Amino acid sequence: MRLPAVQRERLTQVFAAQALTLQGWQRDVRVRIEDGVIADITAGAAASGALAVELLLPGMGNVHSHAFQRAMAGLAEVASAGGRDNFWSWREVMYRFALRLTPEQVEAVARYFYIELLQHGYTAVGEFHYLHKDANGAAYADPTELSHRIIAAARGTGIHLTHLPVLYETANVGGLAAQSDQRRFLHAPRNSCACWRRCKSRMGRMRTSRSASRRIRCGRCAPKRWRRCWGRCRGSAWAPARSISMRRSRRRKSPTASPGVGPGRSSGCSRMRASMRAGASSMRRTWTRAETKALASSGAVAGLCPTTEANLGDGIFPGADYIRQGGKFGIGSDSNVCVSPFEELRQLESAQRLSRQQRTVLAGAGESTGRGLYARAAAGGAQALGLRAGAVAPGMRADLAAYDLDHPLLAGKSGDALLDTLVFGLSGVRAREVIVGGRHVVKDGRHEAMQESAEAFREVLRALA
């Protein structure tokens, strides 16, 4: 079932009792919007004639998502006989699941998932898309059928999409032949170029992978010579990545078994440096201090997916050292077991606390941990997705999320204390109003297409049960 796009009201003014701006917390703030961009901000203003909210924050960008995996949440939690489950055993379940999905089901899952993201305060998503072919490994009549399904899902919900078709041709960067259960992912460079061009024409005003791919690279399992080909066919050099989405792992399989970036011995240098030069999209690795420093000083945005990393047992990113050295980061939902930016940030900080056996690890002296995490992730996510957003300030896209303060735990709190409580004290926090590019996509906590999208999602789960 293909659901219609929802018509969304374009806002011109928002009034907030409290707003987190680039100048810090401000009260009685009127935000004026022109053509989807914040034109100016006035503190100490009146609420008349504007959408009135209690707490206004910059919308969060989700830098790494595989939308279809939302439908398999909870399906890989049964312990195997050997009791040594890890990313590799989870991947086997995911591969089997991916082989069953039809194009209609991919769109239905993505549409429902994107509405979930919006209702929890995400305003943009980077979709790492590697489902390209049918269940038999054959191309669809339209080779970009599944990309178009993702684009339709984003258009139908109003979330900003940075679509990233992944070049995935071999089992690893070393050239190991692809496995049969990877047959839906495989693309030759020429096909990837055609995919990008078709998606660009289909997306119109939405951000396509050409501009975004200069920030988040799309060559996952592809030899270096194919990456050069990809750069030529896109009409731009394969320059160093400005954003790298990563997982860290203490466990390492043999180089020939790795599904992601190849080891140093294959590329002649460390995986991190090789990946920054080649622009790889995903890394499972252990970071040295030198590599952490190099990444922090590079200007790249590290895409961290804390709940997925915890769910898969991937390990803990050296966040304290990275942030202390000026490193930028964004957050992503990756396998989509979590749809809340606040819970991702809580997991990020909690993992650091467990690792170091201390508190407030990712905060500077005298800094609110919740505010510091939220502001850095919003700014880093916007940069990674190629958006002038991530802050409430003139000239920024009007990507905004507003929250009620009616929970008893928020009584009497303001400013930093509110964000600390939202991140560390509450569960299931949902936005009251969400604005994307000036368009009002979530009203009174609900998305207009939620009911029919939820029913379509239920039908997918019943069919796959």
Short mmCIF file of C-alpha atoms in Angstrom, two decimals:
data_model
loop_
_atom_site.label_atom_id
_atom_site.label_comp_id
_atom_site.label_asym_id
_atom_site.label_seq_id
_atom_site.Cartn_x
_atom_site.Cartn_y
_atom_site.Cartn_z
CA MET A 1 0.00 0.00 0.00
CA ARG A 2 1.47 3.34 -1.05
CA LEU A 3 0.29 6.05 1.31
CA PRO A 4 -0.15 9.64 0.11
CA ALA A 5 2.18 12.43 1.14
CA VAL A 6 0.83 14.59 3.93
CA GLN A 7 0.29 18.30 3.34
CA ARG A 8 2.14 20.27 6.02
CA GLU A 9 1.56 23.81 7.19
CA ARG A 10 4.41 26.25 6.68
CA LEU A 11 5.09 28.26 9.84
CA THR A 12 6.30 31.84 9.98
CA GLN A 13 6.63 32.36 13.76
CA VAL A 14 7.29 30.26 16.87
CA PHE A 15 7.22 31.57 20.43
CA ALA A 16 9.08 29.68 23.18
CA ALA A 17 9.00 30.30 26.91
CA GLN A 18 12.57 28.92 26.93
CA ALA A 19 14.84 28.28 23.95
CA LEU A 20 18.39 26.99 23.62
CA THR A 21 20.08 29.38 21.17
CA LEU A 22 23.69 29.95 20.16
CA GLN A 23 23.76 32.67 22.82
CA GLY A 24 22.64 30.18 25.45
CA TRP A 25 19.27 29.90 27.16
CA GLN A 26 16.85 32.71 26.43
CA ARG A 27 13.32 33.36 27.70
CA ASP A 28 10.19 34.50 25.86
CA VAL A 29 11.79 33.99 22.49
CA ARG A 30 10.07 34.71 19.19
CA VAL A 31 11.58 32.90 16.21
CA ARG A 32 10.65 34.35 12.82
CA ILE A 33 10.90 32.00 9.84
CA GLU A 34 11.17 32.89 6.16
CA ASP A 35 11.30 30.25 3.40
CA GLY A 36 12.16 27.54 5.91
CA VAL A 37 15.09 29.48 7.41
CA ILE A 38 15.28 31.31 10.73
CA ALA A 39 15.22 34.99 9.83
CA ASP A 40 15.67 36.46 13.31
CA ILE A 41 15.23 35.77 17.01
CA THR A 42 13.81 38.19 19.56
CA ALA A 43 14.06 37.60 23.31
CA GLY A 44 11.56 39.10 25.77
CA ALA A 45 8.84 39.06 23.12
CA ALA A 46 5.09 38.41 23.30
CA ALA A 47 3.44 35.17 22.20
CA SER A 48 0.58 36.65 20.17
CA GLY A 49 0.15 35.27 16.65
CA ALA A 50 2.82 32.56 16.93
CA LEU A 51 2.86 28.84 17.65
CA ALA A 52 3.53 28.85 21.40
CA VAL A 53 5.70 26.17 23.03
CA GLU A 54 7.34 25.72 26.42
CA LEU A 55 10.82 24.44 25.51
CA LEU A 56 12.43 24.86 22.08
CA LEU A 57 15.56 22.99 20.97
CA PRO A 58 17.35 22.56 17.64
CA GLY A 59 16.14 19.42 15.88
CA MET A 60 18.52 16.47 15.97
CA GLY A 61 20.05 14.86 12.88
CA ASN A 62 20.28 11.07 12.79
CA VAL A 63 23.57 10.45 10.99
CA HIS A 64 23.33 6.69 10.43
CA SER A 65 20.23 4.61 9.78
CA HIS A 66 19.19 1.40 8.04
CA ALA A 67 15.42 1.93 8.05
CA PHE A 68 14.42 -1.66 7.22
CA GLN A 69 16.15 -2.95 10.35
CA ARG A 70 13.49 -1.29 12.52
CA ALA A 71 11.21 -4.21 11.61
CA MET A 72 13.66 -6.79 12.99
CA ALA A 73 14.10 -5.19 16.43
CA GLY A 74 13.94 -7.98 19.02
CA LEU A 75 14.44 -10.80 16.50
CA ALA A 76 18.14 -11.43 17.21
CA GLU A 77 18.04 -11.77 21.01
CA VAL A 78 17.96 -15.58 21.36
CA ALA A 79 21.27 -17.00 22.58
CA SER A 80 22.95 -19.51 20.30
CA ALA A 81 24.01 -22.94 21.52
CA GLY A 82 27.62 -21.84 21.79
CA GLY A 83 26.74 -18.76 23.81
CA ARG A 84 29.28 -16.61 21.93
CA ASP A 85 26.93 -14.24 20.16
CA ASN A 86 28.32 -11.00 18.74
CA PHE A 87 28.02 -8.76 15.70
CA TRP A 88 28.70 -11.65 13.34
CA SER A 89 25.86 -13.82 14.64
CA TRP A 90 23.53 -10.81 14.59
CA ARG A 91 24.55 -10.14 10.99
CA GLU A 92 23.43 -13.62 9.94
CA VAL A 93 19.95 -12.91 11.31
CA MET A 94 19.89 -9.53 9.57
CA TYR A 95 20.92 -11.04 6.24
CA ARG A 96 18.14 -13.63 6.40
CA PHE A 97 15.63 -10.95 7.32
CA ALA A 98 16.73 -8.63 4.51
CA LEU A 99 16.17 -11.35 1.92
CA ARG A 100 12.45 -11.48 2.74
CA LEU A 101 11.41 -7.87 2.25
CA THR A 102 9.41 -6.67 -0.75
CA PRO A 103 9.67 -3.09 -2.06
CA GLU A 104 6.24 -2.29 -0.62
CA GLN A 105 7.35 -3.57 2.77
CA VAL A 106 10.60 -1.58 2.66
CA GLU A 107 8.61 1.61 2.07
CA ALA A 108 6.04 0.83 4.78
CA VAL A 109 8.73 0.12 7.37
CA ALA A 110 10.71 3.24 6.46
CA ARG A 111 7.63 5.45 6.53
CA TYR A 112 6.59 4.27 9.98
CA PHE A 113 10.16 4.49 11.30
CA TYR A 114 10.67 8.03 9.99
CA ILE A 115 7.48 9.11 11.76
CA GLU A 116 8.84 7.57 14.97
CA LEU A 117 12.03 9.58 14.55
CA LEU A 118 10.10 12.79 14.00
CA GLN A 119 7.88 12.24 17.02
CA HIS A 120 10.98 11.82 19.18
CA GLY A 121 12.66 15.01 17.97
CA TYR A 122 14.82 13.95 15.02
CA THR A 123 14.39 16.26 12.03
CA ALA A 124 16.81 14.69 9.52
CA VAL A 125 18.14 11.24 8.77
CA GLY A 126 21.15 9.86 6.88
CA GLU A 127 19.96 6.65 5.27
CA PHE A 128 22.81 4.21 4.50
CA HIS A 129 20.96 2.26 1.85
CA TYR A 130 22.38 -1.05 0.67
CA LEU A 131 19.23 -2.96 -0.33
CA HIS A 132 19.49 -2.58 -4.10
CA LYS A 133 18.22 -5.81 -5.70
CA ASP A 134 15.42 -8.32 -5.35
CA ALA A 135 15.52 -11.41 -3.15
CA ASN A 136 17.20 -13.43 -5.93
CA GLY A 137 19.94 -10.87 -6.46
CA ALA A 138 18.52 -9.61 -9.74
CA ALA A 139 18.04 -5.94 -10.57
CA TYR A 140 14.52 -4.55 -10.56
CA ALA A 141 13.07 -3.16 -13.80
CA ASP A 142 13.93 0.18 -12.27
CA PRO A 143 17.37 -0.47 -10.72
CA THR A 144 16.70 2.22 -8.11
CA GLU A 145 13.32 0.82 -7.07
CA LEU A 146 14.27 0.43 -3.41
CA SER A 147 15.98 3.83 -3.23
CA HIS A 148 12.81 5.36 -4.59
CA ARG A 149 10.84 3.60 -1.88
CA ILE A 150 13.04 5.21 0.76
CA ILE A 151 12.68 8.61 -0.91
CA ALA A 152 8.90 8.20 -1.04
CA ALA A 153 8.82 7.29 2.66
CA ALA A 154 10.77 10.43 3.57
CA ARG A 155 8.63 12.64 1.35
CA GLY A 156 5.48 11.18 2.82
CA THR A 157 6.55 11.99 6.37
CA GLY A 158 8.35 15.31 6.02
CA ILE A 159 11.68 14.26 7.51
CA HIS A 160 14.78 15.61 5.78
CA LEU A 161 16.56 12.76 3.98
CA THR A 162 20.23 12.51 3.10
CA HIS A 163 20.12 9.39 0.95
CA LEU A 164 23.35 7.40 0.73
CA PRO A 165 23.29 4.45 -1.70
CA VAL A 166 26.13 2.16 -0.63
CA LEU A 167 28.60 0.65 -3.10
CA TYR A 168 28.83 -2.93 -1.85
CA GLU A 169 30.44 -5.39 -4.27
CA THR A 170 32.63 -7.82 -2.31
CA ALA A 171 32.55 -9.47 1.12
CA ASN A 172 35.33 -7.14 2.28
CA VAL A 173 37.69 -4.47 1.08
CA GLY A 174 40.32 -7.13 0.45
CA GLY A 175 38.25 -8.49 -2.44
CA LEU A 176 36.79 -11.68 -0.92
CA ALA A 177 33.91 -12.87 -3.08
CA ALA A 178 30.49 -11.83 -1.81
CA GLN A 179 28.42 -14.40 0.03
CA SER A 180 25.08 -15.61 -1.30
CA ASP A 181 23.17 -13.93 1.52
CA GLN A 182 24.65 -10.57 0.45
CA ARG A 183 23.13 -10.81 -3.01
CA ARG A 184 20.62 -8.00 -2.49
CA PHE A 185 23.38 -5.53 -1.63
CA LEU A 186 25.72 -5.93 -4.58
CA HIS A 187 26.46 -3.09 -6.98
CA ALA A 188 29.11 -2.56 -9.64
CA PRO A 189 30.57 0.96 -9.82
CA ARG A 190 28.74 1.71 -13.07
CA ASN A 191 25.44 0.68 -11.52
CA SER A 192 26.15 2.78 -8.43
CA CYS A 193 26.77 5.82 -10.62
CA ALA A 194 23.49 5.23 -12.45
CA CYS A 195 21.74 4.80 -9.10
CA TRP A 196 23.07 8.11 -7.87
CA ARG A 197 21.95 9.95 -11.02
CA ARG A 198 18.46 8.43 -10.93
CA CYS A 199 18.06 9.24 -7.24
CA LYS A 200 19.19 12.80 -7.83
CA SER A 201 16.53 13.34 -10.47
CA ARG A 202 13.86 11.71 -8.28
CA MET A 203 14.72 13.60 -5.10
CA GLY A 204 14.47 17.04 -6.66
CA ARG A 205 14.94 19.58 -3.87
CA MET A 206 15.79 16.92 -1.29
CA ARG A 207 19.50 16.47 -0.55
CA THR A 208 21.05 13.74 -2.67
CA SER A 209 24.08 11.60 -2.03
CA ARG A 210 26.41 13.61 -4.28
CA SER A 211 26.74 16.57 -1.93
CA ALA A 212 26.22 14.47 1.16
CA SER A 213 28.72 11.84 0.11
CA ARG A 214 31.47 14.39 0.50
CA ARG A 215 30.65 14.17 4.16
CA ILE A 216 29.62 10.55 4.57
CA ARG A 217 31.20 8.13 2.16
CA CYS A 218 29.23 5.38 0.51
CA GLY A 219 31.85 2.80 -0.50
CA ARG A 220 31.52 0.03 2.08
CA CYS A 221 32.94 -3.14 0.55
CA ALA A 222 34.71 -1.92 -2.55
CA PRO A 223 38.31 -2.15 -3.73
CA LYS A 224 40.27 1.09 -4.02
CA ARG A 225 40.21 1.10 -7.82
CA TRP A 226 36.39 1.09 -7.74
CA ARG A 227 36.37 4.01 -5.34
CA ARG A 228 38.41 5.97 -7.87
CA CYS A 229 35.86 5.03 -10.53
CA TRP A 230 33.03 6.18 -8.26
CA GLY A 231 34.75 9.52 -7.75
CA ARG A 232 35.16 10.01 -11.51
CA CYS A 233 31.58 9.11 -12.37
CA ARG A 234 30.31 11.54 -9.73
CA GLY A 235 32.37 14.26 -11.33
CA SER A 236 34.40 14.95 -8.21
CA ALA A 237 37.54 13.61 -6.63
CA TRP A 238 37.37 10.95 -3.94
CA ALA A 239 38.47 13.43 -1.28
CA PRO A 240 39.00 12.70 2.42
CA ALA A 241 35.80 11.96 4.30
CA ARG A 242 34.47 14.72 6.49
CA SER A 243 32.19 12.36 8.38
CA ILE A 244 32.86 8.76 9.33
CA SER A 245 30.24 6.47 10.79
CA MET A 246 31.92 3.90 12.97
CA ARG A 247 31.63 1.06 15.39
CA ARG A 248 34.43 0.12 17.73
CA SER A 249 35.10 -3.51 18.58
CA ARG A 250 37.51 -5.29 20.87
CA ARG A 251 36.87 -8.49 18.96
CA ARG A 252 38.44 -8.79 15.55
CA LYS A 253 37.83 -11.47 13.00
CA SER A 254 40.38 -12.44 10.41
CA PRO A 255 40.96 -9.78 7.73
CA THR A 256 39.30 -11.91 5.07
CA ALA A 257 36.12 -12.20 7.12
CA SER A 258 35.65 -8.51 7.88
CA PRO A 259 32.53 -7.04 6.25
CA GLY A 260 33.76 -3.47 6.48
CA VAL A 261 36.98 -1.61 5.99
CA GLY A 262 40.04 -3.75 5.37
CA PRO A 263 42.91 -3.99 7.84
CA GLY A 264 46.11 -1.98 7.75
CA ARG A 265 48.05 -4.78 6.12
CA SER A 266 45.74 -4.61 3.11
CA SER A 267 45.95 -0.86 2.64
CA GLY A 268 49.48 -0.27 3.87
CA CYS A 269 48.41 2.00 6.75
CA SER A 270 46.08 2.06 9.70
CA ARG A 271 42.43 1.47 8.98
CA MET A 272 41.41 4.82 10.34
CA ARG A 273 43.85 6.77 8.18
CA ALA A 274 43.11 4.61 5.14
CA SER A 275 39.41 5.09 5.67
CA MET A 276 39.73 8.84 6.04
CA ARG A 277 41.62 8.95 2.73
CA ALA A 278 39.31 6.53 0.95
CA GLY A 279 36.12 7.76 2.58
CA ALA A 280 34.82 4.47 3.95
CA SER A 281 31.40 4.52 5.55
CA SER A 282 31.75 2.05 8.39
CA MET A 283 34.53 0.74 10.57
CA ARG A 284 34.62 -1.92 13.27
CA ARG A 285 37.90 -1.43 15.06
CA THR A 286 39.88 -0.57 18.16
CA TRP A 287 41.20 2.98 18.32
CA THR A 288 44.71 3.94 19.38
CA ARG A 289 45.40 7.28 21.05
CA ALA A 290 47.22 8.52 17.96
CA GLU A 291 44.30 7.61 15.71
CA THR A 292 41.81 9.22 18.06
CA LYS A 293 43.86 12.42 18.00
CA ALA A 294 44.15 12.31 14.21
CA LEU A 295 40.40 11.92 13.79
CA ALA A 296 39.65 14.67 16.32
CA SER A 297 41.94 17.13 14.53
CA SER A 298 40.74 16.24 11.03
CA GLY A 299 37.48 18.20 11.15
CA ALA A 300 35.52 15.00 10.45
CA VAL A 301 32.31 14.22 12.29
CA ALA A 302 32.36 10.84 14.04
CA GLY A 303 28.98 9.16 13.65
CA LEU A 304 28.35 7.33 16.93
CA CYS A 305 25.47 4.89 17.40
CA PRO A 306 25.56 4.13 21.15
CA THR A 307 22.48 1.93 21.55
CA THR A 308 23.35 -0.20 18.52
CA GLU A 309 26.96 -0.47 19.68
CA ALA A 310 25.71 -1.65 23.08
CA ASN A 311 23.15 -4.00 21.54
CA LEU A 312 25.74 -5.64 19.30
CA GLY A 313 28.48 -5.73 21.94
CA ASP A 314 30.73 -3.59 19.78
CA GLY A 315 32.68 -1.89 22.54
CA ILE A 316 33.10 1.70 23.65
CA PHE A 317 34.39 4.61 21.59
CA PRO A 318 37.09 6.69 23.40
CA GLY A 319 34.70 9.62 23.67
CA ALA A 320 36.42 11.45 26.53
CA ASP A 321 39.79 11.68 24.76
CA TYR A 322 38.13 12.46 21.44
CA ILE A 323 35.98 15.33 22.75
CA ARG A 324 38.79 16.71 24.92
CA GLN A 325 40.84 17.11 21.73
CA GLY A 326 38.08 19.00 19.95
CA GLY A 327 36.54 16.07 18.08
CA LYS A 328 33.09 16.51 16.54
CA PHE A 329 30.38 13.87 16.68
CA GLY A 330 26.81 13.14 15.68
CA ILE A 331 24.50 10.36 16.80
CA GLY A 332 22.72 7.71 14.76
CA SER A 333 20.26 4.92 15.37
CA ASP A 334 21.94 2.44 12.97
CA SER A 335 20.04 -0.85 13.56
CA ASN A 336 17.14 1.18 14.98
CA VAL A 337 16.52 -0.56 18.29
CA CYS A 338 16.14 2.96 19.70
CA VAL A 339 14.37 5.99 18.19
CA SER A 340 15.12 8.59 20.88
CA PRO A 341 18.02 11.07 20.64
CA PHE A 342 17.94 11.52 24.42
CA GLU A 343 18.40 7.81 25.02
CA GLU A 344 21.26 7.67 22.51
CA LEU A 345 23.00 10.49 24.39
CA ARG A 346 22.37 8.80 27.74
CA GLN A 347 23.88 5.57 26.44
CA LEU A 348 26.88 7.46 25.08
CA GLU A 349 27.66 9.03 28.44
CA SER A 350 26.74 5.93 30.49
CA ALA A 351 29.18 3.75 28.55
CA GLN A 352 31.96 6.23 29.28
CA ARG A 353 31.07 6.22 32.98
CA LEU A 354 31.12 2.44 33.18
CA SER A 355 34.42 2.29 31.32
CA ARG A 356 36.15 4.93 33.47
CA GLN A 357 34.28 4.36 36.73
CA GLN A 358 33.55 8.06 37.14
CA ARG A 359 30.75 10.51 36.40
CA THR A 360 30.16 13.42 33.98
CA VAL A 361 32.89 12.09 31.70
CA LEU A 362 31.96 13.94 28.51
CA ALA A 363 31.37 17.33 30.16
CA GLY A 364 33.89 20.10 30.62
CA ALA A 365 34.51 21.76 33.98
CA GLY A 366 31.30 23.38 35.20
CA GLU A 367 29.41 22.26 32.09
CA SER A 368 25.98 20.64 32.01
CA THR A 369 26.46 17.12 30.64
CA GLY A 370 23.03 16.99 29.00
CA ARG A 371 23.34 20.37 27.32
CA GLY A 372 26.91 19.72 26.17
CA LEU A 373 25.99 16.37 24.64
CA TYR A 374 22.84 17.66 22.95
CA ALA A 375 24.40 20.81 21.48
CA ARG A 376 27.47 18.97 20.15
CA ALA A 377 25.41 16.15 18.63
CA ALA A 378 22.96 18.57 16.99
CA ALA A 379 25.77 20.63 15.43
CA GLY A 380 27.80 17.60 14.39
CA GLY A 381 24.79 15.82 12.95
CA ALA A 382 23.89 18.82 10.82
CA GLN A 383 27.43 19.06 9.48
CA ALA A 384 27.54 15.36 8.69
CA LEU A 385 24.24 15.49 6.80
CA GLY A 386 25.28 18.57 4.85
CA LEU A 387 22.74 20.92 6.46
CA ARG A 388 23.03 24.46 7.75
CA ALA A 389 21.16 23.51 10.89
CA GLY A 390 21.74 22.15 14.38
CA ALA A 391 21.22 25.43 16.25
CA VAL A 392 18.49 27.99 16.89
CA ALA A 393 20.07 30.98 15.20
CA PRO A 394 19.44 33.37 12.28
CA GLY A 395 20.47 31.87 8.95
CA MET A 396 19.96 28.29 10.12
CA ARG A 397 17.30 25.98 8.71
CA ALA A 398 14.17 26.03 10.83
CA ASP A 399 14.62 22.44 12.03
CA LEU A 400 13.18 22.64 15.53
CA ALA A 401 11.76 20.39 18.25
CA ALA A 402 9.57 21.62 21.11
CA TYR A 403 8.82 19.82 24.37
CA ASP A 404 6.20 20.10 27.09
CA LEU A 405 7.27 20.62 30.69
CA ASP A 406 4.25 18.95 32.32
CA HIS A 407 6.11 15.92 33.72
CA PRO A 408 6.37 16.23 37.53
CA LEU A 409 10.14 15.64 37.38
CA LEU A 410 10.54 18.85 35.37
CA ALA A 411 8.72 21.04 37.88
CA GLY A 412 10.66 24.12 38.94
CA LYS A 413 13.51 23.46 36.49
CA SER A 414 14.86 25.64 33.74
CA GLY A 415 17.78 25.84 31.34
CA ASP A 416 20.52 23.26 31.75
CA ALA A 417 18.60 21.40 34.46
CA LEU A 418 15.85 20.67 31.93
CA LEU A 419 18.21 19.12 29.41
CA ASP A 420 20.03 17.13 32.10
CA THR A 421 16.67 15.72 33.22
CA LEU A 422 15.48 14.96 29.68
CA VAL A 423 18.70 13.06 28.95
CA PHE A 424 19.27 11.31 32.28
CA GLY A 425 15.97 11.33 34.19
CA LEU A 426 13.14 10.46 31.81
CA SER A 427 12.35 7.64 29.39
CA GLY A 428 10.26 7.76 26.23
CA VAL A 429 10.53 11.54 25.83
CA ARG A 430 8.54 12.68 22.81
CA ALA A 431 8.38 16.05 21.15
CA ARG A 432 5.24 18.13 21.35
CA GLU A 433 5.86 19.99 18.08
CA VAL A 434 8.42 19.31 15.34
CA ILE A 435 9.27 21.68 12.51
CA VAL A 436 11.38 20.66 9.50
CA GLY A 437 12.50 23.38 7.13
CA GLY A 438 9.74 25.60 8.51
CA ARG A 439 7.03 22.97 7.95
CA HIS A 440 4.95 21.80 10.90
CA VAL A 441 5.23 17.99 10.71
CA VAL A 442 4.34 16.94 14.27
CA LYS A 443 1.43 18.70 16.00
CA ASP A 444 0.42 18.13 19.61
CA GLY A 445 2.72 15.12 19.75
CA ARG A 446 1.24 13.32 16.74
CA HIS A 447 2.14 12.99 13.09
CA GLU A 448 -0.85 13.19 10.78
CA ALA A 449 0.08 9.95 8.98
CA MET A 450 0.89 7.93 12.09
CA GLN A 451 -2.30 5.88 12.29
CA GLU A 452 -2.30 4.55 8.73
CA SER A 453 1.48 4.12 8.74
CA ALA A 454 1.31 2.12 11.95
CA GLU A 455 -1.30 -0.20 10.49
CA ALA A 456 0.78 -0.73 7.34
CA PHE A 457 3.77 -1.50 9.57
CA ARG A 458 1.71 -4.04 11.53
CA GLU A 459 0.74 -5.75 8.27
CA VAL A 460 4.42 -6.06 7.35
CA LEU A 461 5.26 -7.68 10.69
CA ARG A 462 2.32 -10.08 10.39
CA ALA A 463 3.41 -11.08 6.90
CA LEU A 464 6.98 -11.70 8.05
CA ALA A 465 6.07 -13.49 11.29
#
